[in-house]
CSV table of C-alpha atoms and ligand atoms in Angstrom, one decimal:
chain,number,residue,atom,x,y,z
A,123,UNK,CA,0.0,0.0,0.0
A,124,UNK,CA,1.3,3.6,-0.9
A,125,UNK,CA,-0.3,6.2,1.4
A,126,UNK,CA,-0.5,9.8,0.3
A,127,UNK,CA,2.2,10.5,3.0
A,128,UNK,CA,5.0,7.9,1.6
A,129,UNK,CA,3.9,8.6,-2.0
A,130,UNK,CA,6.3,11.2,-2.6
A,131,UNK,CA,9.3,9.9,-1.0
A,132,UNK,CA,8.8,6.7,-2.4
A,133,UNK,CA,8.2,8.3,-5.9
A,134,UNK,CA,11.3,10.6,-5.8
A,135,UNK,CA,13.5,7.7,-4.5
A,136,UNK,CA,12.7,6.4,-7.6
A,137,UNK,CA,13.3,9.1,-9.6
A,138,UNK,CA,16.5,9.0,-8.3
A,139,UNK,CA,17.7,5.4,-8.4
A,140,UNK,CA,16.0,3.9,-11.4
A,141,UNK,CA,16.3,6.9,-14.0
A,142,UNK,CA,19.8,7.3,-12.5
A,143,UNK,CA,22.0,10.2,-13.8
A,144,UNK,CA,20.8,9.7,-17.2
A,145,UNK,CA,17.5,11.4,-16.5
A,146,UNK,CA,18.6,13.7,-14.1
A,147,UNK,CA,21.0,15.0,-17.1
A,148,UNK,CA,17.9,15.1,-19.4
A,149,UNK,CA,16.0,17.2,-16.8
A,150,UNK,CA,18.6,19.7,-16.4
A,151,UNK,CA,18.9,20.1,-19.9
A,152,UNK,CA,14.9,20.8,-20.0
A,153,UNK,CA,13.5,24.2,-21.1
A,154,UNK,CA,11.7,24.2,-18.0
A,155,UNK,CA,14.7,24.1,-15.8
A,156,UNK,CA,17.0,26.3,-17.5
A,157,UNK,CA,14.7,28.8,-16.1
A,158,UNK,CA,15.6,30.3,-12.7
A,159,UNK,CA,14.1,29.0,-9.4
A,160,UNK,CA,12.0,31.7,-8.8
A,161,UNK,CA,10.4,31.8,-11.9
A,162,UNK,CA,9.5,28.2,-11.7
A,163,UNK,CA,8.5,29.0,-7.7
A,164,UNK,CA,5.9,31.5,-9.3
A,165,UNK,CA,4.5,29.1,-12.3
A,166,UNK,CA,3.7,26.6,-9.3
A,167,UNK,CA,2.1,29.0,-7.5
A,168,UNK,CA,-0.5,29.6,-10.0
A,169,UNK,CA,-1.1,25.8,-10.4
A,170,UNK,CA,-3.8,24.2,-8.7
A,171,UNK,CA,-2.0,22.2,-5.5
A,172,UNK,CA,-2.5,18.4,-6.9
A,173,UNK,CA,-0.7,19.8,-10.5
A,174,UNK,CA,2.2,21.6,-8.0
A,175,UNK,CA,2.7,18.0,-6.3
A,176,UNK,CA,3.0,16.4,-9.8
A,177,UNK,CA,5.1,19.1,-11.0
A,178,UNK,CA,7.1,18.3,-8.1
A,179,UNK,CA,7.4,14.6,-8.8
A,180,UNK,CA,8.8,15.2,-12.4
A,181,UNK,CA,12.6,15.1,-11.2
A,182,UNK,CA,14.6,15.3,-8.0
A,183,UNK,CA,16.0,18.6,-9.1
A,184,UNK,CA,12.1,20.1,-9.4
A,185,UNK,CA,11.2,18.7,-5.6
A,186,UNK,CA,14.6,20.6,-4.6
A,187,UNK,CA,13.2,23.7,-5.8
A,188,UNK,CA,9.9,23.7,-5.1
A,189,UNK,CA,10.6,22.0,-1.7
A,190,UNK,CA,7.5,20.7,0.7
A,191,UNK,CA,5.3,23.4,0.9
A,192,UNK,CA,3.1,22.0,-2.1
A,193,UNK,CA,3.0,18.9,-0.7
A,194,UNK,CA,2.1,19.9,3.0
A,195,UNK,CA,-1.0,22.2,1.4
A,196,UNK,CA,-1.8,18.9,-0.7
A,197,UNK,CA,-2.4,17.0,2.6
A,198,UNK,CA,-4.9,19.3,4.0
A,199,UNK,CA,-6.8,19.6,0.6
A,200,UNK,CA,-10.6,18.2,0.7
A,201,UNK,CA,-11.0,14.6,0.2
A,202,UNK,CA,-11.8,14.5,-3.8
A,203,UNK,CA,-9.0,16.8,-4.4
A,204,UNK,CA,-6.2,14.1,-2.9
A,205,UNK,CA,-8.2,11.2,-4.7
A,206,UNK,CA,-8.0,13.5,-7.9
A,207,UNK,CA,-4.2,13.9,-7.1
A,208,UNK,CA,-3.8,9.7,-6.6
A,209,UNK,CA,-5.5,8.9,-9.6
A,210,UNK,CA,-3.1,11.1,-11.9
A,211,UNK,CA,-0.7,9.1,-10.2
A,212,UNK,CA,-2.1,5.6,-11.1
A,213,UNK,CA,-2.5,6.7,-14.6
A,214,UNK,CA,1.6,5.9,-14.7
A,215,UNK,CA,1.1,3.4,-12.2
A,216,UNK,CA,-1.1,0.1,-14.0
A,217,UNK,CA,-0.1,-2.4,-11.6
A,218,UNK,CA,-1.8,0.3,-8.5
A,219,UNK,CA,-4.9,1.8,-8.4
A,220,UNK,CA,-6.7,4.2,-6.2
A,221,UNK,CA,-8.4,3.0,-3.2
A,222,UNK,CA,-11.6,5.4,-2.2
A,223,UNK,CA,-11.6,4.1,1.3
A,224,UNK,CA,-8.5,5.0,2.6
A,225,UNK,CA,-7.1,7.7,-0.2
A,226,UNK,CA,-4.1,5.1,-0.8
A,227,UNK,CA,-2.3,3.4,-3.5
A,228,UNK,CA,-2.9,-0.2,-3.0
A,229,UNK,CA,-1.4,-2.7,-5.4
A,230,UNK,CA,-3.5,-4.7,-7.9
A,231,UNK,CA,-2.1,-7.8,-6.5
A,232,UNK,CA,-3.7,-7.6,-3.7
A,233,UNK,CA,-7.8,-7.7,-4.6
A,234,UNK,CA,-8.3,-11.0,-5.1
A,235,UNK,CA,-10.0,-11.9,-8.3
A,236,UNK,CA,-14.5,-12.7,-7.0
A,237,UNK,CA,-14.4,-16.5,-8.4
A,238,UNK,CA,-11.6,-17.4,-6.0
A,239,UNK,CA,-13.1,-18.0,-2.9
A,240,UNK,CA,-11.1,-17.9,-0.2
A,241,UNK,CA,-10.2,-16.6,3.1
A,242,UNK,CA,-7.6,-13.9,1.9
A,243,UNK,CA,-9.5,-11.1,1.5
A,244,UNK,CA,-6.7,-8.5,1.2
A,245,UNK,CA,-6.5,-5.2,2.4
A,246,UNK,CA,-9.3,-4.9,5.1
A,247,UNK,CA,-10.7,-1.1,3.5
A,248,UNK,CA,-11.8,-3.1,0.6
A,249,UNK,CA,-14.4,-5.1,1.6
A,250,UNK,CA,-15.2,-4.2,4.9
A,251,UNK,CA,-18.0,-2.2,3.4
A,252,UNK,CA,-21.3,-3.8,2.1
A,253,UNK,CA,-20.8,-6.1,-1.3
A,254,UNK,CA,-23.1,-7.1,-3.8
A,255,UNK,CA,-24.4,-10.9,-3.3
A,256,UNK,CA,-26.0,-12.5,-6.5
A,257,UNK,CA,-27.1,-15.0,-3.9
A,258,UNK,CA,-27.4,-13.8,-0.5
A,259,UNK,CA,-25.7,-17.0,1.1
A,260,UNK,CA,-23.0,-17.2,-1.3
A,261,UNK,CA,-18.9,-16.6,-0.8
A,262,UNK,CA,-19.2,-14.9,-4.0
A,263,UNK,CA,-19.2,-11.1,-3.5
A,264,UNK,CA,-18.2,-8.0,-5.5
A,265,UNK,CA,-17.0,-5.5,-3.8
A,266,UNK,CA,-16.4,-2.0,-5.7
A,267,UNK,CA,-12.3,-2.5,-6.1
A,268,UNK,CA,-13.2,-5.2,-8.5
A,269,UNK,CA,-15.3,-3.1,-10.9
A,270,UNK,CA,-12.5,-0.4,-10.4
A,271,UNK,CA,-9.8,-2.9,-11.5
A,272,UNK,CA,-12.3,-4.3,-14.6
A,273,UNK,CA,-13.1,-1.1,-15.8
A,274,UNK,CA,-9.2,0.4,-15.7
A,275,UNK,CA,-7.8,-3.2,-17.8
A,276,UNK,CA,-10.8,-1.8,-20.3
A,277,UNK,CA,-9.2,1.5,-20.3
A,278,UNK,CA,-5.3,0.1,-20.7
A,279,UNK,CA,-6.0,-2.1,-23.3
A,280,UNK,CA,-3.8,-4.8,-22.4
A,281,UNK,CA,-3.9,-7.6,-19.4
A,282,UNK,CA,-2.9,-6.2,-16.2
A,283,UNK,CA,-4.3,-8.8,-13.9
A,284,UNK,CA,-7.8,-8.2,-13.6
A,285,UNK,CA,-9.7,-9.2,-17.1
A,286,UNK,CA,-13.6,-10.7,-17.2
A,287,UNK,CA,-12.4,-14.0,-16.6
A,288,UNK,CA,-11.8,-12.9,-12.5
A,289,UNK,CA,-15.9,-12.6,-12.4
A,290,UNK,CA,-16.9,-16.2,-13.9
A,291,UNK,CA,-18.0,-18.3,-11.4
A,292,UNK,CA,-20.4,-21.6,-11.0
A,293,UNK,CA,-21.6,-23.1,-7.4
A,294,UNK,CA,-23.7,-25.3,-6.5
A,295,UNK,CA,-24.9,-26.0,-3.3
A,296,UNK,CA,-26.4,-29.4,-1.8
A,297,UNK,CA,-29.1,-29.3,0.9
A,298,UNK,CA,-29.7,-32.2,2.0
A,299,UNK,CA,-31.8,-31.8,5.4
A,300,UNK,CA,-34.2,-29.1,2.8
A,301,UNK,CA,-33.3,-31.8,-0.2
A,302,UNK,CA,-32.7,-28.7,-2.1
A,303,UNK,CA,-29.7,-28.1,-4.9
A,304,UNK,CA,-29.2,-24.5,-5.6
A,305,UNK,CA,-26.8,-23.4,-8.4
A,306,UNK,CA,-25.6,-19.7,-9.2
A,307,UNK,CA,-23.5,-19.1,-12.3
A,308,UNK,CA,-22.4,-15.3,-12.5
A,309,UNK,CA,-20.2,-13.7,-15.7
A,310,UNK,CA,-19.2,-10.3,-16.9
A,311,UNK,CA,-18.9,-7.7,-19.8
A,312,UNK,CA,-18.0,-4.6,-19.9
A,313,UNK,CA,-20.7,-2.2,-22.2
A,314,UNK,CA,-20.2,1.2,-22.8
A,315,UNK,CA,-17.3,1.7,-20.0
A,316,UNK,CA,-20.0,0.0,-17.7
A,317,UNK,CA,-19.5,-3.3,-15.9
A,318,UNK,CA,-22.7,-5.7,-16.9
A,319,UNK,CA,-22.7,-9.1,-14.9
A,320,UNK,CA,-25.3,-11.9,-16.0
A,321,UNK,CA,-26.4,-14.2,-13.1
A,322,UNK,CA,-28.6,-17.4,-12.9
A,323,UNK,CA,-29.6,-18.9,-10.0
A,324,UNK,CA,-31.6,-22.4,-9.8
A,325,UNK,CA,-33.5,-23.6,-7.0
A,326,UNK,CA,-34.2,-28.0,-7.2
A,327,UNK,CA,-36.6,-29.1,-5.3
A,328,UNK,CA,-39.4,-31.8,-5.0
A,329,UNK,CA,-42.4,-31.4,-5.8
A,330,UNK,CA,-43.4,-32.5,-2.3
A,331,UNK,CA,-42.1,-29.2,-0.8
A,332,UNK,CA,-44.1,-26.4,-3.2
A,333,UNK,CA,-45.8,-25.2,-0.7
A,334,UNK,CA,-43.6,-25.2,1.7
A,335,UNK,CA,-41.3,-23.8,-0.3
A,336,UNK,CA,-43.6,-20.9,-1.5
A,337,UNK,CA,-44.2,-20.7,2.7
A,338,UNK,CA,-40.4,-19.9,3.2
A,339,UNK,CA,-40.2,-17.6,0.6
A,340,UNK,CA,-42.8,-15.7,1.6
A,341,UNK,CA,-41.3,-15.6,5.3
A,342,UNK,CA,-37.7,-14.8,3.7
A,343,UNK,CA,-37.4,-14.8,0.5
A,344,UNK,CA,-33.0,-15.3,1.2
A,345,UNK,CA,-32.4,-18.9,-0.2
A,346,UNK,CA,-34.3,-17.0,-4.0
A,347,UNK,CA,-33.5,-13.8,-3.8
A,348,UNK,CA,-34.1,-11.2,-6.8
A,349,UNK,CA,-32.3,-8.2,-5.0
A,350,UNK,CA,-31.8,-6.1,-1.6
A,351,UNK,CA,-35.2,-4.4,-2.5
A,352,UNK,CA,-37.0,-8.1,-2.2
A,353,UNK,CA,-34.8,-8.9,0.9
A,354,UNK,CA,-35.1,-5.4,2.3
A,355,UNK,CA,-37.8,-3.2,1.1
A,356,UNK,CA,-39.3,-1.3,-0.2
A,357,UNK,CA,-41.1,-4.0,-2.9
A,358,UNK,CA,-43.3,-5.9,-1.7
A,359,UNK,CA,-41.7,-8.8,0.2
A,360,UNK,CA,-44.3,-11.2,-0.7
A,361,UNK,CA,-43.2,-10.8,-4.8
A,362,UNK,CA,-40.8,-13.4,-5.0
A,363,UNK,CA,-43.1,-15.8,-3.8
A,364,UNK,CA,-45.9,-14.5,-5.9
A,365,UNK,CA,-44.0,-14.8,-9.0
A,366,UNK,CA,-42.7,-18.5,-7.9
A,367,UNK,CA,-46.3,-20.0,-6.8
A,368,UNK,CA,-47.5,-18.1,-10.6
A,369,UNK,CA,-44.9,-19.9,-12.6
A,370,UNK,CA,-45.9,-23.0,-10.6
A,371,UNK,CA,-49.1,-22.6,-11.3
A,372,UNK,CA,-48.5,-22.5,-15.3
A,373,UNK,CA,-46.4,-25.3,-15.3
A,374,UNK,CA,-49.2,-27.3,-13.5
A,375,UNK,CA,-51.7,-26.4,-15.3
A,376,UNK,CA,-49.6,-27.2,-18.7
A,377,UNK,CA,-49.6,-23.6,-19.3
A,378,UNK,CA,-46.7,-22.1,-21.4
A,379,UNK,CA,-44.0,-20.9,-18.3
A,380,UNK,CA,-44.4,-16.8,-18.5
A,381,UNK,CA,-40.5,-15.4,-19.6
A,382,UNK,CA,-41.5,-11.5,-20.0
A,383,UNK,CA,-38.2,-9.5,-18.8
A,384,UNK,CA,-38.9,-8.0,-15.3
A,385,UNK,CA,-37.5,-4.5,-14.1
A,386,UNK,CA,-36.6,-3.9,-10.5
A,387,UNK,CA,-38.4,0.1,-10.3
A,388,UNK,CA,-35.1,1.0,-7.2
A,389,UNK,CA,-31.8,-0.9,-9.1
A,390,UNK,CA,-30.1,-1.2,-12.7
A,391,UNK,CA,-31.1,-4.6,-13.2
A,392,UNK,CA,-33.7,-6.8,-15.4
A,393,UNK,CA,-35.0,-10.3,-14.7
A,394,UNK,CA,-36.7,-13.6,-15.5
A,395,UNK,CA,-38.5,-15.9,-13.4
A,396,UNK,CA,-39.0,-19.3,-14.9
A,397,UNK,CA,-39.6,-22.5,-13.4
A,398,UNK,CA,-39.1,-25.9,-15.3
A,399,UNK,CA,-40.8,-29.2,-14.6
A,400,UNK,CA,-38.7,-32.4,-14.0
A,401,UNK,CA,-41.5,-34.9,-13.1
A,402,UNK,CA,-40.2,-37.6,-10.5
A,403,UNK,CA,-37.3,-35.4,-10.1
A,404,UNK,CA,-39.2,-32.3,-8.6
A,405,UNK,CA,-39.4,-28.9,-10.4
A,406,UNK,CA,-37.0,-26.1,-11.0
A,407,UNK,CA,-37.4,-22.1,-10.0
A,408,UNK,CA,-34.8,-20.4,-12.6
A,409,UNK,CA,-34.1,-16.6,-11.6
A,410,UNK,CA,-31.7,-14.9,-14.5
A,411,UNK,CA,-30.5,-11.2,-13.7
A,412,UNK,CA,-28.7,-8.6,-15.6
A,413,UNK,CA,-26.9,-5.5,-13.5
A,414,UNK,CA,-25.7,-2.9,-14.0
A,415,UNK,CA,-22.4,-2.1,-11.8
A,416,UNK,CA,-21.8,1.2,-13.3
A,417,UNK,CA,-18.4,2.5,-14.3
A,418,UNK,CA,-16.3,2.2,-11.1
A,419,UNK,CA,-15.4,5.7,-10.9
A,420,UNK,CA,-16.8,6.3,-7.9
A,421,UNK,CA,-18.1,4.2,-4.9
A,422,UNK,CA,-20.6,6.8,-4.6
A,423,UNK,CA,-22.1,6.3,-7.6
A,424,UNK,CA,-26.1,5.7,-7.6
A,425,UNK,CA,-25.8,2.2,-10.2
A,426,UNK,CA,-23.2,0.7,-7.8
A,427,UNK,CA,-25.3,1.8,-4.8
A,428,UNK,CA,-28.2,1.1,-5.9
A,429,UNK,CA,-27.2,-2.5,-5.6
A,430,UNK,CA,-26.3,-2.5,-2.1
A,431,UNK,CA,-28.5,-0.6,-0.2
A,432,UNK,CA,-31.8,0.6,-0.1
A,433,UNK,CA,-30.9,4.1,1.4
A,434,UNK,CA,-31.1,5.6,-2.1
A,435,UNK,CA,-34.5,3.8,-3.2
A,436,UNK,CA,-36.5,6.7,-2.5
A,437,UNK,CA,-35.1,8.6,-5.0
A,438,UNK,CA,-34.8,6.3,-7.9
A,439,UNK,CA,-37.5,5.0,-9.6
A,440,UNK,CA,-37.8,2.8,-12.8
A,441,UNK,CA,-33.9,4.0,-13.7
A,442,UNK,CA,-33.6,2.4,-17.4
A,443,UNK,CA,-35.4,1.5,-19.6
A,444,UNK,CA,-37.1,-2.5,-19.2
A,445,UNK,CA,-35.0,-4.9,-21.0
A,446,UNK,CA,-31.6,-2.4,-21.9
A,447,UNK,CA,-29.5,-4.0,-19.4
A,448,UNK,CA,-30.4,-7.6,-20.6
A,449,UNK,CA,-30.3,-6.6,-24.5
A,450,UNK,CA,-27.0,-5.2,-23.7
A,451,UNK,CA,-25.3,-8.0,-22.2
A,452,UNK,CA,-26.3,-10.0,-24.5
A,453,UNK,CA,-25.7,-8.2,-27.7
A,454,UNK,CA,-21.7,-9.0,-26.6
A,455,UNK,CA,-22.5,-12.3,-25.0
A,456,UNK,CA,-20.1,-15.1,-26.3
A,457,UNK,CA,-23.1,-17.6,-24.9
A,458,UNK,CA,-26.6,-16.7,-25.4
A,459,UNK,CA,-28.8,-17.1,-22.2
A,460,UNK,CA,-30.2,-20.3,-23.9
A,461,UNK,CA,-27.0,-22.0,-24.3
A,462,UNK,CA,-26.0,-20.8,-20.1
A,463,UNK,CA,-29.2,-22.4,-19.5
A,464,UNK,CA,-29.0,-25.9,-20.8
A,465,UNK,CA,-25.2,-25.5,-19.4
A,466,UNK,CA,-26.4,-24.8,-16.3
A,467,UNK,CA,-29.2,-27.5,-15.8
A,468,UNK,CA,-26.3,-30.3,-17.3
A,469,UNK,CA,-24.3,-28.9,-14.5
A,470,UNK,CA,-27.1,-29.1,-11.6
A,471,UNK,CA,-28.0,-32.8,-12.4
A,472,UNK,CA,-24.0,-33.6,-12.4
A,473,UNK,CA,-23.0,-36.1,-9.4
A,474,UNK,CA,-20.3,-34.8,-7.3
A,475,UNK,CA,-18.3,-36.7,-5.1
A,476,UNK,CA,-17.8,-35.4,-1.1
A,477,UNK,CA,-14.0,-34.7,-2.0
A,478,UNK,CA,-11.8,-31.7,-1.7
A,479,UNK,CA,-11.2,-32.2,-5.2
A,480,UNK,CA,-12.8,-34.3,-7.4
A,481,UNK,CA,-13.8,-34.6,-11.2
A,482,UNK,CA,-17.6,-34.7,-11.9
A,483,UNK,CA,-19.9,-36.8,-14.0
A,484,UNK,CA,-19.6,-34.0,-16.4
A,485,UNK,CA,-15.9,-34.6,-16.7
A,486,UNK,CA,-15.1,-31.5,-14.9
A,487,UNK,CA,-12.7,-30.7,-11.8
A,488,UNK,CA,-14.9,-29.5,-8.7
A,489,UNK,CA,-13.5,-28.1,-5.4
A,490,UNK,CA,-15.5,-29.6,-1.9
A,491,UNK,CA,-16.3,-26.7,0.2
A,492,UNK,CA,-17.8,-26.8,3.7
A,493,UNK,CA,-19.7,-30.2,3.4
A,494,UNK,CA,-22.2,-29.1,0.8
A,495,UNK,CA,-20.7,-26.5,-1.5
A,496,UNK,CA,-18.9,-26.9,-4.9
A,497,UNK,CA,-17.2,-24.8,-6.9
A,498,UNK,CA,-16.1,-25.5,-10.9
A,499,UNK,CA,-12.3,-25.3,-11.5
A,500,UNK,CA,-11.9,-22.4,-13.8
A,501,UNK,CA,-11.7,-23.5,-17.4
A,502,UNK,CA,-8.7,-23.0,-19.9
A,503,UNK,CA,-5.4,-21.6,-18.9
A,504,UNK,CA,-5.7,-21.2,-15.1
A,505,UNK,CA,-5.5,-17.4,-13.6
A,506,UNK,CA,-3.7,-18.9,-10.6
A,507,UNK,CA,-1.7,-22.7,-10.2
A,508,UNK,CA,-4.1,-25.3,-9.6
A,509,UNK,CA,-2.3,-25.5,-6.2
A,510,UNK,CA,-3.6,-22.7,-5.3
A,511,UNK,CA,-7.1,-23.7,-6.4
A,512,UNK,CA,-6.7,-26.2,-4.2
A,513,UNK,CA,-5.1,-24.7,-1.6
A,514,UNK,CA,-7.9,-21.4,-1.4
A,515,UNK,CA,-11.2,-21.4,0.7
B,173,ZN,ZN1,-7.6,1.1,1.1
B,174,ZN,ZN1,-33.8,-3.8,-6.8
């Protein structure tokens, strides 16, 4: 981590060691310093504070003469105008990037990519604040460095540790006291600057529990959610067991399953409800979101927000238009929402042995977690060594 306070005489140390004499001779040979002190004093002067710090970081020779004073005033400048400040810094800086909590410099290295779920949650500024939960019981979280980190490899152009691959995920979790299997398969794109993330959830259950079911969800709807405004308020928290006993209710009375795109009125996000009938092996409740995380700017940011809390749901109401988000994603979507689905349901029926690490009947690696989770390996060349695969959670 690089605070504001060690930036500078990290930065100018190396000025000094890695450009070496060589740039130091370059500098002095500037325009800009052939100029006498004071005259350069007096262009800094007019400068807004962050550009005097910068100005200061160009060479050793330009800190000598424009000594601290900039960069005490630049200490005791307002929040935005020190994150302002940082960021110019990371611009040079790919491998860092501006953290919003603490107005430091962390290193990329440390955020740990969502789909690895493990215990290492790196710095503590980053996710102690509220995350966003596809599934409210899940491990899998995304916290707003992540869609920071996305969005800035979108803006370089080139890998620098964080590409779409870090938000692909698949779980799947076996109940066996509730005899339930829940799966949730999350992935990413990045439209218009914005980070979109598709997410399917399946409930399995017999079709001796319906009721029951539609009883729990109705009591709390946590184990199906939709989004904080069905866990939280201010919908109606009877709607997600409204829409499940409906789609029930069509597939029971051989009715064609409703799969009209749903808008939540308080968040960026559109959704479908379906359920699927599996005779002797019970029925299916399939919720399929598309968010909108916004452009990881700024944590304050109302799409980000509006995700997490339901502080700003007064305010917002019906913010896009119904269907955009979904249309969007899947304009760019390598794999339509047809093909995740049958994917997915190949994946929920796949037997899975109770081992730490085992290979599926779909001929696939899982990882064991906790007695009842498991997680897919990731696919193609791995992101980390299959050690540490192993090794995490
Ligand atoms: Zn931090
Ligand atoms: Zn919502």
């Amino acid at each position: 981590m690089i605070s504001l306070r060690n930036v500078f005489g990290r930065l100018v140390l190396t000025t000094r060691t890695d450009a070496g004499a060589e740039a130091e001779g370059k500098a002095t040979a500037s325009q800009l310093l052939r100029l006498p002190p004071e005259i350069i004093l007096l262009v800094a002067s007019m400068l807004p504070t962050p550009s005097a710090a910068c100005l200061a970081l160009c060479s050793h020779r330009l800190n000598h003469i424009l000594g601290p004073g900039f960069w005490r005033s630049l200490q005791s400048e307002a929040p935005d105008v020190l994150l302002a400040f940082l960021s110019s810094l990371a611009k040079d800086l790919p491998q860092h990037f501006v953290c919003q909590e603490c107005a430091c410099l962390h290193r990329m290295s440390t955020i740990k990519w969502p789909r690895l779920i493990t215990r290492h949650l790196g710095p503590r500024c980053t996710w102690q604040n509220l995350g966003y939960h596809h599934l409210f019981l899940s491990r899998y979280q995304i916290h707003f460095p992540h869609i920071q980190l996305a969005i800035k490899q979108h803006y370089c152009g080139t890998d620098i540790g964080f590409p779409l691959e870090a938000f692909q995920h698949l779980e799947v979790e076996h109940d066996q006291t509730q005899q339930k299997i829940t799966l949730l398969s999350v992935d990413a794109q990045i439209v218009s600057n914005e980070l979109l993330m598709r997410s399917q959830t399946w409930v399995l259950l017999p079709w001796s529990r319906r009721d029951e079911f539609i009883d729990e969800l109705a009591e709390n709807s946590l184990s199906c959610d939709i989004c904080v405004h069905t866990r939280l308020g201010p919908l109606n928290k009877n709607l997600t067991s409204d829409l499940v006993r409906s789609r029930l209710d069509q597939l029971e009375t051989q009715e064609k399953c409703r799969t009209q795109t749903l808008q939540c009125p308080y968040c960026w996000m559109d959704y479908v409800v379906y359920a699927i009938d599996f005779g002797e092996r019970g029925f299916a409740v399939l919720i399929t979101r598309w968010v909108n995380l916004g452009a990881g700017l700024d944590s304050a940011d109302a799409k980000w927000q509006s995700h997490i809390t339901v502080r700003m749901a007064r305010g917002i109401h019906h913010p896009h238009h119904q269907g955009d988000i979904r249309t969007s994603f899947e304009d760019q979507a390598e794999l339509s929402v047809e093909e995740l689905t049958a994917d997915n349901k190949l994946k929920l029926f796949s037997r899975r042995q109770n081992r730490l690490v085992c290979r599926g009947s779909d001929g696939l690696v899982w990882k064991w977690d906790q007695g009842k989770w498991w997680y897919l390996a990731p696919s193609g060349p791995p992101e980390r060594s299959f050690w540490n695969f192993l090794m995490y959670s």
